[in-house]
mmCIF file of C-alpha atoms in Angstrom:
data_model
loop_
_atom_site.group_PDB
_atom_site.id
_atom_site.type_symbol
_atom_site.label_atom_id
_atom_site.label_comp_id
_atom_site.label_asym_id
_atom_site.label_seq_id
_atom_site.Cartn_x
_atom_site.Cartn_y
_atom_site.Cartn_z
ATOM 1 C CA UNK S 278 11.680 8.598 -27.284
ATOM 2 C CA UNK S 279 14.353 8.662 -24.131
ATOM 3 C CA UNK S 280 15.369 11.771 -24.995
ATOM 4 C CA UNK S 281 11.625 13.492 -25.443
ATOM 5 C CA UNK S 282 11.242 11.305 -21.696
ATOM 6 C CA UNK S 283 14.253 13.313 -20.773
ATOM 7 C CA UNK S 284 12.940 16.846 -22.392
ATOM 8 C CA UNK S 285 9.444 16.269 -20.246
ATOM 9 C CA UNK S 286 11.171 15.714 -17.284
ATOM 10 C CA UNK S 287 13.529 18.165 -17.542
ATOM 11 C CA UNK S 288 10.746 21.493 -18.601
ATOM 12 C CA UNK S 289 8.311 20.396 -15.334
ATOM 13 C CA UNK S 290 10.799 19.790 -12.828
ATOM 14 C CA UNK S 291 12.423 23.928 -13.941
ATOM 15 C CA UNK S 292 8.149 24.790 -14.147
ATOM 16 C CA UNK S 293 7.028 23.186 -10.972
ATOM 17 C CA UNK S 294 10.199 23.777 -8.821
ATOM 18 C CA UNK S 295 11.589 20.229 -8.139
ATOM 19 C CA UNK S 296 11.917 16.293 -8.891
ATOM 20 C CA UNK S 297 9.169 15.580 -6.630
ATOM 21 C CA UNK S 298 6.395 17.897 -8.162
ATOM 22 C CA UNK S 299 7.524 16.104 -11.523
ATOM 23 C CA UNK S 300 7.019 12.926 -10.730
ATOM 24 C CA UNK S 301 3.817 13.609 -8.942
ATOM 25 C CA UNK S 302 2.872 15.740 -12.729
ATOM 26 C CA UNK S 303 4.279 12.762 -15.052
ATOM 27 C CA UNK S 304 2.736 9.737 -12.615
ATOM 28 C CA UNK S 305 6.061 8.600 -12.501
ATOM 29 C CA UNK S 306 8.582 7.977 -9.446
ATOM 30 C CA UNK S 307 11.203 10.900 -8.414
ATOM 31 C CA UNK S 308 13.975 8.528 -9.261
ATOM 32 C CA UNK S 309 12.909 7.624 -12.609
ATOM 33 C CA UNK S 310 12.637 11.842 -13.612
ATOM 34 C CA UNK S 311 16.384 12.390 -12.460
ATOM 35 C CA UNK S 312 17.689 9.174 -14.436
ATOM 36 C CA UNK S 313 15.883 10.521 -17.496
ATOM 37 C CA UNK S 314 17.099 13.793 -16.702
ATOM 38 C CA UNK S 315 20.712 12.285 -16.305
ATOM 39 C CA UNK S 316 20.600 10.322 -19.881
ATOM 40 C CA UNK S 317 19.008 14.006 -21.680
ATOM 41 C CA UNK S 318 22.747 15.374 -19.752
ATOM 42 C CA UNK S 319 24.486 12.529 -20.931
ATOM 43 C CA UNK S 320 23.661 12.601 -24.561
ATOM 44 C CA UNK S 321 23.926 16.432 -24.746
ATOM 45 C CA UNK S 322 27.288 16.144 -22.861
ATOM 46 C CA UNK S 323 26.573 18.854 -20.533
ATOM 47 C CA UNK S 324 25.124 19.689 -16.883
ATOM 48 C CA UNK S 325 21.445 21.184 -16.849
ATOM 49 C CA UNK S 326 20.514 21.581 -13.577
ATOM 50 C CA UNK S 327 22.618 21.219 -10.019
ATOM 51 C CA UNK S 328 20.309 19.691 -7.670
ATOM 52 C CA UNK S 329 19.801 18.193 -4.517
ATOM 53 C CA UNK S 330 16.951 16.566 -2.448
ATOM 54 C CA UNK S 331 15.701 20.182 -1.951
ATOM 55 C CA UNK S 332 16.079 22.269 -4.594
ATOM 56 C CA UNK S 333 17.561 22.610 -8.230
ATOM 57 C CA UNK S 334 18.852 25.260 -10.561
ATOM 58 C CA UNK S 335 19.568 25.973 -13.931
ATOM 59 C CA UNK S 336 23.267 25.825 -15.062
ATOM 60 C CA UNK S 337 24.052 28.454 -17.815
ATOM 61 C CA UNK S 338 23.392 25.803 -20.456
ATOM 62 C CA UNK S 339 20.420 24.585 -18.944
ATOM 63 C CA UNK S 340 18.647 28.031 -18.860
ATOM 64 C CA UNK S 341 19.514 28.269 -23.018
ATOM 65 C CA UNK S 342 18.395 24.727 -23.416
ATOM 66 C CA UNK S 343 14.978 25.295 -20.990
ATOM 67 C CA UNK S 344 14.350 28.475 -23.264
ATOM 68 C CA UNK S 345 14.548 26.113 -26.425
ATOM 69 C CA UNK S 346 12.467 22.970 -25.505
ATOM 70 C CA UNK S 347 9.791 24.661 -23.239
ATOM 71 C CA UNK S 348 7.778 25.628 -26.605
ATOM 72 C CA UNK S 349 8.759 22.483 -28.280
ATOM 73 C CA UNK S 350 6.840 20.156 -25.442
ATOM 74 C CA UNK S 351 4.029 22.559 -25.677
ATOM 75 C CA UNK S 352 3.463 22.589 -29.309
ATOM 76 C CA UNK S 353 3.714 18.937 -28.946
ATOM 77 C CA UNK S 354 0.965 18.753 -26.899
ATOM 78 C CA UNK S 355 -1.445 21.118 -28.723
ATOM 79 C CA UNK S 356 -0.945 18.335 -31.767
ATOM 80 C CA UNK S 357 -1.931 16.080 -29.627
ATOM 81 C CA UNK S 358 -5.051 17.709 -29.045
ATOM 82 C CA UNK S 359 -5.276 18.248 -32.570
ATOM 83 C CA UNK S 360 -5.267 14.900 -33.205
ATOM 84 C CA UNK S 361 -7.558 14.210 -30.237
ATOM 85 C CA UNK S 362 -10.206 16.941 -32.291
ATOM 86 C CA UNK S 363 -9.795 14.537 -35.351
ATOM 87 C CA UNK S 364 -11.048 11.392 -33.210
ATOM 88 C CA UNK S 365 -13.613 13.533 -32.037
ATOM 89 C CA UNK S 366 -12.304 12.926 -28.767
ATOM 90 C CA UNK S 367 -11.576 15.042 -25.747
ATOM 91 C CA UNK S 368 -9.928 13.315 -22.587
ATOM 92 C CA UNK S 369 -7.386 13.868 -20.342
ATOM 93 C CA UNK S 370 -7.377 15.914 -16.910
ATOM 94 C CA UNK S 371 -9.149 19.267 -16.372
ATOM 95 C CA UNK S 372 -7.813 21.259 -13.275
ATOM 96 C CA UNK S 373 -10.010 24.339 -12.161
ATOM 97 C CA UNK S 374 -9.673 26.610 -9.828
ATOM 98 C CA UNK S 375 -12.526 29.153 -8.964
ATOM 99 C CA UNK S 376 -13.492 30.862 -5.927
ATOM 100 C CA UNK S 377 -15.866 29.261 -3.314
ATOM 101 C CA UNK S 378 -19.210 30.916 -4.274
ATOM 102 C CA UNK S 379 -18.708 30.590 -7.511
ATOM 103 C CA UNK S 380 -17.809 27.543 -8.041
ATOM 104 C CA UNK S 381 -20.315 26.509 -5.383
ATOM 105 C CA UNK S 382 -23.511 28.183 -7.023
ATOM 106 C CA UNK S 383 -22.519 28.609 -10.551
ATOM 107 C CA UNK S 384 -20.044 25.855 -11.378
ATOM 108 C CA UNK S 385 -21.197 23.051 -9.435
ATOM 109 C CA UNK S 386 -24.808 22.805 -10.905
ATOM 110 C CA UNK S 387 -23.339 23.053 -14.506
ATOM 111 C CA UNK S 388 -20.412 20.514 -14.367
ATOM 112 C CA UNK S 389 -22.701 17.353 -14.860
ATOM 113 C CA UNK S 390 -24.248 18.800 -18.055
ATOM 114 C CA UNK S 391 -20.342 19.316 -19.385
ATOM 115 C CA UNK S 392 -19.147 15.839 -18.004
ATOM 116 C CA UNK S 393 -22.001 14.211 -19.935
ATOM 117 C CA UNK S 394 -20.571 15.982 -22.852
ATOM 118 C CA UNK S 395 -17.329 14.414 -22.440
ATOM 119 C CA UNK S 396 -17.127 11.790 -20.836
ATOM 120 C CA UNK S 397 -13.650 11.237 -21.411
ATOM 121 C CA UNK S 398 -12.168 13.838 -19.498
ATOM 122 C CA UNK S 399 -11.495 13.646 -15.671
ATOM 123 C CA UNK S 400 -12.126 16.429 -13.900
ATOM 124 C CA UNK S 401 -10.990 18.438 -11.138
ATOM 125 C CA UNK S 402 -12.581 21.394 -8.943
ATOM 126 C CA UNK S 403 -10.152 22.921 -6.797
ATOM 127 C CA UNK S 404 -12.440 25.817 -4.954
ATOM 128 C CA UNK S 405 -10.736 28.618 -2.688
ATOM 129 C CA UNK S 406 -10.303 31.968 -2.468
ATOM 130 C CA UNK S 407 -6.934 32.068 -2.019
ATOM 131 C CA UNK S 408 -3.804 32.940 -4.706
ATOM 132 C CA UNK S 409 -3.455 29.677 -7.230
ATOM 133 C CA UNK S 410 -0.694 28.929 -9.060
ATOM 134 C CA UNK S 411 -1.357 27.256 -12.200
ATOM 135 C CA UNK S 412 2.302 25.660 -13.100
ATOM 136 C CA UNK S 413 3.247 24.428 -9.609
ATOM 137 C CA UNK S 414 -0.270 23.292 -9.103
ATOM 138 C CA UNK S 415 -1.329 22.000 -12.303
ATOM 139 C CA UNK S 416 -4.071 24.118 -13.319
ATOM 140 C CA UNK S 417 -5.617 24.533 -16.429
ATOM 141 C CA UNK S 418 -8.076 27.132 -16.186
ATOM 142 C CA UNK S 419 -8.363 29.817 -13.396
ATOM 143 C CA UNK S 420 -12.024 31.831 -12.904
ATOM 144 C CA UNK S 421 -11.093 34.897 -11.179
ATOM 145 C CA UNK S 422 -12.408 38.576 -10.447
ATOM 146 C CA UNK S 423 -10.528 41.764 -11.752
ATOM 147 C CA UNK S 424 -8.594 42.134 -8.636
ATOM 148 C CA UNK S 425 -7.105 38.494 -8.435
ATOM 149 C CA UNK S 426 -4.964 39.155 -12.139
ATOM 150 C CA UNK S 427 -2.038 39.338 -12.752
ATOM 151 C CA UNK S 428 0.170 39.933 -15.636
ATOM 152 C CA UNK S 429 1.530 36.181 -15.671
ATOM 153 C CA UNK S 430 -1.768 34.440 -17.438
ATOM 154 C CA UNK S 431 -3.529 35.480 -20.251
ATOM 155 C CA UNK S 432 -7.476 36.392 -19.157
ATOM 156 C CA UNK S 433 -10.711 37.013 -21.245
ATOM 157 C CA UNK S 434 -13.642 38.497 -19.569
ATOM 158 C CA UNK S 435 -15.880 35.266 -18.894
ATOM 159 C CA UNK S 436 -19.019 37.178 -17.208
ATOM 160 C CA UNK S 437 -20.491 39.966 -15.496
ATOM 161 C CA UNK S 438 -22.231 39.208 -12.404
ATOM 162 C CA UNK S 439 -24.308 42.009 -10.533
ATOM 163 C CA UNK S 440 -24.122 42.911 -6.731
ATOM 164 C CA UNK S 441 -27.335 43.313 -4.663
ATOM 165 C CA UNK S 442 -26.915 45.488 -1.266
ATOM 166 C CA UNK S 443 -29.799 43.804 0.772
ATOM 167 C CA UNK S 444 -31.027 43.467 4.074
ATOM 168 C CA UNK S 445 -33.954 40.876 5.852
ATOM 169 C CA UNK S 446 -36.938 42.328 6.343
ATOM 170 C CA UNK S 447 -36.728 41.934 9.553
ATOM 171 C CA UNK S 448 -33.465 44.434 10.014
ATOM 172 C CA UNK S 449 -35.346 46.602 7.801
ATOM 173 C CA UNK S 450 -38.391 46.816 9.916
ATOM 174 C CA UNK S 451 -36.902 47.651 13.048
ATOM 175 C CA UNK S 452 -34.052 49.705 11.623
ATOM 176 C CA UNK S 453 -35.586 51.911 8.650
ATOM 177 C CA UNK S 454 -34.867 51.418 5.000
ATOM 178 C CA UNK S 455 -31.806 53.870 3.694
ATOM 179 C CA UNK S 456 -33.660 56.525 1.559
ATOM 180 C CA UNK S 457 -29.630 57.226 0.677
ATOM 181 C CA UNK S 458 -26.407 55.655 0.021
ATOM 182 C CA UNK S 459 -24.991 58.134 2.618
ATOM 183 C CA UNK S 460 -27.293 56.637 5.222
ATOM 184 C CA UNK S 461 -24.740 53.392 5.443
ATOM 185 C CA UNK S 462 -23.097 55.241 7.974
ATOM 186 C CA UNK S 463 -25.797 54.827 10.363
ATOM 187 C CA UNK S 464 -27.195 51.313 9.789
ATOM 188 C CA UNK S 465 -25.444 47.822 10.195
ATOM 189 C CA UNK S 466 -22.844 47.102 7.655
ATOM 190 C CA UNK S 467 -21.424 43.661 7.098
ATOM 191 C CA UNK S 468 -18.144 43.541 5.262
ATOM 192 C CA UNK S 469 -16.756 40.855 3.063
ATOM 193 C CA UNK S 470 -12.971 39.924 3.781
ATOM 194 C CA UNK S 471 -10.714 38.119 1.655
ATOM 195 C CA UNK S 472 -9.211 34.902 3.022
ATOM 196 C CA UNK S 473 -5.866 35.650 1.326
ATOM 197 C CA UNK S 474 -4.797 38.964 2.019
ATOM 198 C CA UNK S 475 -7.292 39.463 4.792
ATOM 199 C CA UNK S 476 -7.976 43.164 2.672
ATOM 200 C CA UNK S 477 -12.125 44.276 3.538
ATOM 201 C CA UNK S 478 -13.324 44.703 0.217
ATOM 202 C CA UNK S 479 -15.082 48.504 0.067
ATOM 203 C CA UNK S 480 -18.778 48.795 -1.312
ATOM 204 C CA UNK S 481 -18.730 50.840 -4.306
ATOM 205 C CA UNK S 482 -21.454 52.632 -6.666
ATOM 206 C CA UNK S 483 -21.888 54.129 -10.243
ATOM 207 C CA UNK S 484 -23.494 57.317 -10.417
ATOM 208 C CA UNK S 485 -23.854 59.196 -13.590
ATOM 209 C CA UNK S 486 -20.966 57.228 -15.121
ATOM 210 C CA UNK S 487 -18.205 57.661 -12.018
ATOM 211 C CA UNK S 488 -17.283 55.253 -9.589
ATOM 212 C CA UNK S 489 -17.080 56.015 -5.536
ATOM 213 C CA UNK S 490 -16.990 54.349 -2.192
ATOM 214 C CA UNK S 491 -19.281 56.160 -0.157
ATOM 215 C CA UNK S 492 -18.512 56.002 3.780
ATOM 216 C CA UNK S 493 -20.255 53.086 5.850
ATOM 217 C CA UNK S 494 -20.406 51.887 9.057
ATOM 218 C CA UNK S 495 -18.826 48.459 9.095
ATOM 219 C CA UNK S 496 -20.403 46.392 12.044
ATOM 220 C CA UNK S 497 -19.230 42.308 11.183
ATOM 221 C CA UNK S 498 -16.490 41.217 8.752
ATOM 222 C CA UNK S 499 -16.703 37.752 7.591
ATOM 223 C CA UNK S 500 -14.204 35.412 5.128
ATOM 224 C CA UNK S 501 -16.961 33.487 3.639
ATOM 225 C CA UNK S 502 -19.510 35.000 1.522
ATOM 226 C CA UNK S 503 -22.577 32.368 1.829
ATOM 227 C CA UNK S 504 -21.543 32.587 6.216
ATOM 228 C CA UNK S 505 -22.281 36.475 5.528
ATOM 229 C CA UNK S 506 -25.172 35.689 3.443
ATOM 230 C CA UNK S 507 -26.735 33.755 6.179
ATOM 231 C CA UNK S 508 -25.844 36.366 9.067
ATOM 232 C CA UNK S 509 -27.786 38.897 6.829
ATOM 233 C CA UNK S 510 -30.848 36.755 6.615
ATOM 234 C CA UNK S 511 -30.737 36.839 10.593
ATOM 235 C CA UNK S 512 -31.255 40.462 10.497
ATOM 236 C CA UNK S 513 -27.458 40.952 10.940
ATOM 237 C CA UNK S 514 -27.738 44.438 8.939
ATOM 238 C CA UNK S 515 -26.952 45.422 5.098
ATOM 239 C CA UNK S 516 -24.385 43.228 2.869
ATOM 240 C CA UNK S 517 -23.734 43.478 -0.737
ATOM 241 C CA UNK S 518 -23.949 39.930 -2.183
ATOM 242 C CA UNK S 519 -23.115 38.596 -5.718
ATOM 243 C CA UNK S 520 -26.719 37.824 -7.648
ATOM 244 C CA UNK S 521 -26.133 34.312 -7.868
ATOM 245 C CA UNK S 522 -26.141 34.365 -4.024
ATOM 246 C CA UNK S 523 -29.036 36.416 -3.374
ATOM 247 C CA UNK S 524 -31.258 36.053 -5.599
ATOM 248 C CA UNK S 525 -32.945 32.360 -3.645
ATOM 249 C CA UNK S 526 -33.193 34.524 -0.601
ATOM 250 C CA UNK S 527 -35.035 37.401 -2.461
ATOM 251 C CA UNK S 528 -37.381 35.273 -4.411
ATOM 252 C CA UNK S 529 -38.485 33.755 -1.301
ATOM 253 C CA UNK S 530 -38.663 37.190 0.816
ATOM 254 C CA UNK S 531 -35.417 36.897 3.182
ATOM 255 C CA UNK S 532 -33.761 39.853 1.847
ATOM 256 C CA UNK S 533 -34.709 42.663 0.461
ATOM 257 C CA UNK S 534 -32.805 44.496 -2.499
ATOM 258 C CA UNK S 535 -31.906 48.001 -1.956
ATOM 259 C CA UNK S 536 -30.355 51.202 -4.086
ATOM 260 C CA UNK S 537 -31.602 49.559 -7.440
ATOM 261 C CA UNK S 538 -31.173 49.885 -10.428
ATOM 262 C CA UNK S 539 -32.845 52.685 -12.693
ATOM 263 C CA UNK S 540 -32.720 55.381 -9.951
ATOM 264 C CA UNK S 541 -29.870 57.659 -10.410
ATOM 265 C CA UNK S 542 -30.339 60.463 -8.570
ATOM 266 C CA UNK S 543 -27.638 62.076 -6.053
ATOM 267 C CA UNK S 544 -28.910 60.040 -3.459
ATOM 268 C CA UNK S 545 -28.928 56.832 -4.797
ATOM 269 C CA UNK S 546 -26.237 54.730 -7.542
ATOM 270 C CA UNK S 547 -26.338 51.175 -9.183
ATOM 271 C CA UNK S 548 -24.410 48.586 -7.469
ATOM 272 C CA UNK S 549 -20.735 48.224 -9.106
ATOM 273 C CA UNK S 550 -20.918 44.759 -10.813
ATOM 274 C CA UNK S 551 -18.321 42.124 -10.511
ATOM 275 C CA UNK S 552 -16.505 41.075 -13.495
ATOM 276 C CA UNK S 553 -15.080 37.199 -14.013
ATOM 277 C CA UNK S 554 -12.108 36.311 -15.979
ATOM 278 C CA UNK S 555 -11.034 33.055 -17.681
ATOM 279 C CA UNK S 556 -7.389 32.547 -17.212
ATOM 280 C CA UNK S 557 -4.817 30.108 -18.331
ATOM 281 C CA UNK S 558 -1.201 30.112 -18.152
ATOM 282 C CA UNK S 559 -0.458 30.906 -21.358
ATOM 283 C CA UNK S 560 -1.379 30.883 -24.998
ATOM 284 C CA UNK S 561 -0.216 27.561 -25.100
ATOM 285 C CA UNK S 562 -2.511 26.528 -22.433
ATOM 286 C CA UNK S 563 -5.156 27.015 -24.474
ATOM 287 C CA UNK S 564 -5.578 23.397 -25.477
ATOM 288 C CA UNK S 565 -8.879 21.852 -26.647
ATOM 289 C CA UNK S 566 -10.068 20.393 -23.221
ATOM 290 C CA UNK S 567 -9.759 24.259 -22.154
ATOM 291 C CA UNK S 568 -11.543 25.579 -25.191
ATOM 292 C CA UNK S 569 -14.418 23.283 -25.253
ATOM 293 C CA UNK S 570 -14.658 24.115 -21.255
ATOM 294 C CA UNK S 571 -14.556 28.374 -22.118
ATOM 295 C CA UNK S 572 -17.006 27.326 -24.936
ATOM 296 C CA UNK S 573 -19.287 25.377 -22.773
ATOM 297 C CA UNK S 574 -19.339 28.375 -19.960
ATOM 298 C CA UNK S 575 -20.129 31.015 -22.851
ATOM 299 C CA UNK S 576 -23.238 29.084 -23.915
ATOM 300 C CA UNK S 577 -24.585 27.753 -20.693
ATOM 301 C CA UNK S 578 -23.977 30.971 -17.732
ATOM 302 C CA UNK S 579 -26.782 33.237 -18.045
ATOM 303 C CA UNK S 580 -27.292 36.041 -20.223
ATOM 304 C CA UNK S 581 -28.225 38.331 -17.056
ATOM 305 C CA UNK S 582 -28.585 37.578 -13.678
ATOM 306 C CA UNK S 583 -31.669 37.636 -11.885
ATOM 307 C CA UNK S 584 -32.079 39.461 -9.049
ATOM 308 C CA UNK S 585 -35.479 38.361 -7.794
ATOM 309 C CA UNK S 586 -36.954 41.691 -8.894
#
């Protein structure tokens, strides 16, 4: 058992970066992960990592070693979970991370039903829009558009959400409703910006199979989605908003939906829906806390989104 204390604390200090994020993973002091650290050294008779109060590195050995016993500790825990699935029992810590609106509109209303499935687990919402990373920070699952992937974690398409451009009536009124996409150039456009990268995300369309960004006139940019949302309802001008944020408004009147679906002519184009990814670390991430959750999210999000219409 010391030296499987010594193998744990040796894989998530190289994972997270340091002692410290180890101790803080393993509930246990900074201290106690170098001594077992030191005894895994001792009884292999060789250095694994050089490290001071700052930083650490792999020796030559330790990188062999690390490459050995990173898949051991992970099968280990997967039969854990197995065993868990036995007992009929799922516990532990879930860690996700999801962007604001979603996880404000979407996830939010539908975590009590899964809690009350399992009661056993503790869990953890970590919403933002910016970059996660799910060893250093201890995620489990990730929900993230196309454009936040990368090749490091392992993603399955989790939904497809449509986009409404809309405008209040009120904008509408006084400024004309666009009988064209090209007519963006002359009304009001508000612009969604990512909080990360600060990038304005273009407005894009499907006609007759092919995707293009048509020219607009961008008047506000805003970092938060529901901020933009509101600004809209104020008369603001035209935003593009995911369904699950524009549909209340819409039912009750506040916005209007524009360029909809079903016309395709050369004037008009459907709205470019957004796609949402499940993503975990790695296969081995994929333990049965995480599968139940990816389960749970298949059978509860909707089969299509309203839009109000």
């Amino acid at each position: 058992m010391d030296t499987m204390r010594g193998v744990e604390s040796f894989v998530r200090s190289v994972e997270l970066g340091s002692l410290a994020a180890a101790s803080r993973r393993l509930g246990i002091s900074a201290a106690a992960v170098s001594q077992n650290i030191a005894r895994l050294e001792s009884a292999l008779a060789t250095r694994l990592l050089t490290r001071t109060t700052r930083s650490l590195a792999l020796t030559d050995s330790g990188e062999v070693y690390y490459q050995r016993v990173k898949g051991l500790l992970q099968e280990m825990e997967l039969a854990a979970e197995a065993v868990s699935l036995v007992d009929g029992k799922v516990s532990g810590r879930l860690k996700i991370a999801c962007s604001a609106a979603f996880a404000r509109h979407v996830l939010a209303p539908l975590l009590p039903m899964f809690y009350e499935q399992y009661p056993e687990l503790s869990i953890e919402l970590m919403a933002s829009d910016r970059h996660v990373d799910h060893r250093q920070e201890g995620i489990d699952v990730s929900i993230r558009i196309r454009e936040q992937l990368d090749d490091s974690l392992v993603a399955n398409r989790l939904t497809t959400v449509p986009l409404v451009y809309c405008a209040s009536p009120d904008y509408l009124d006084k400024n004309g409703v666009p009988d064209s996409i090209a007519e963006l150039r002359q009304h009001r456009c508000l612009l969604f910006k990512i909080p990360v990268d600060e990038k304005i995300v273009g407005w894009s369309f499907i006609r007759h199979g092919e995707r293009f960004q048509p020219e607009v006139r961008t008047a506000m940019v805003c970092d938060d989605i529901d901020m933009l949302a509101n600004i809209t309802v104020a008369g603001g001008g035209i935003a593009r908003l995911a369904a699950f944020v524009a549909t209340p408004y819409i039912t009750e009147g506040r916005l209007i939906p524009l360029f909809e679906a079903g016309n395709h002519s050369e004037l008009h184009g459907e709205a470019e829906p957004l796609d949402y990814y499940f993503c975990v670390a790695d296969r081995f991430a994929k333990t049965l806390k995480v599968r139940v959750f990816q389960d749970f999210l298949h059978q509860n999000l909707p089969n299509s989104w309203d839009k109000g219409e």
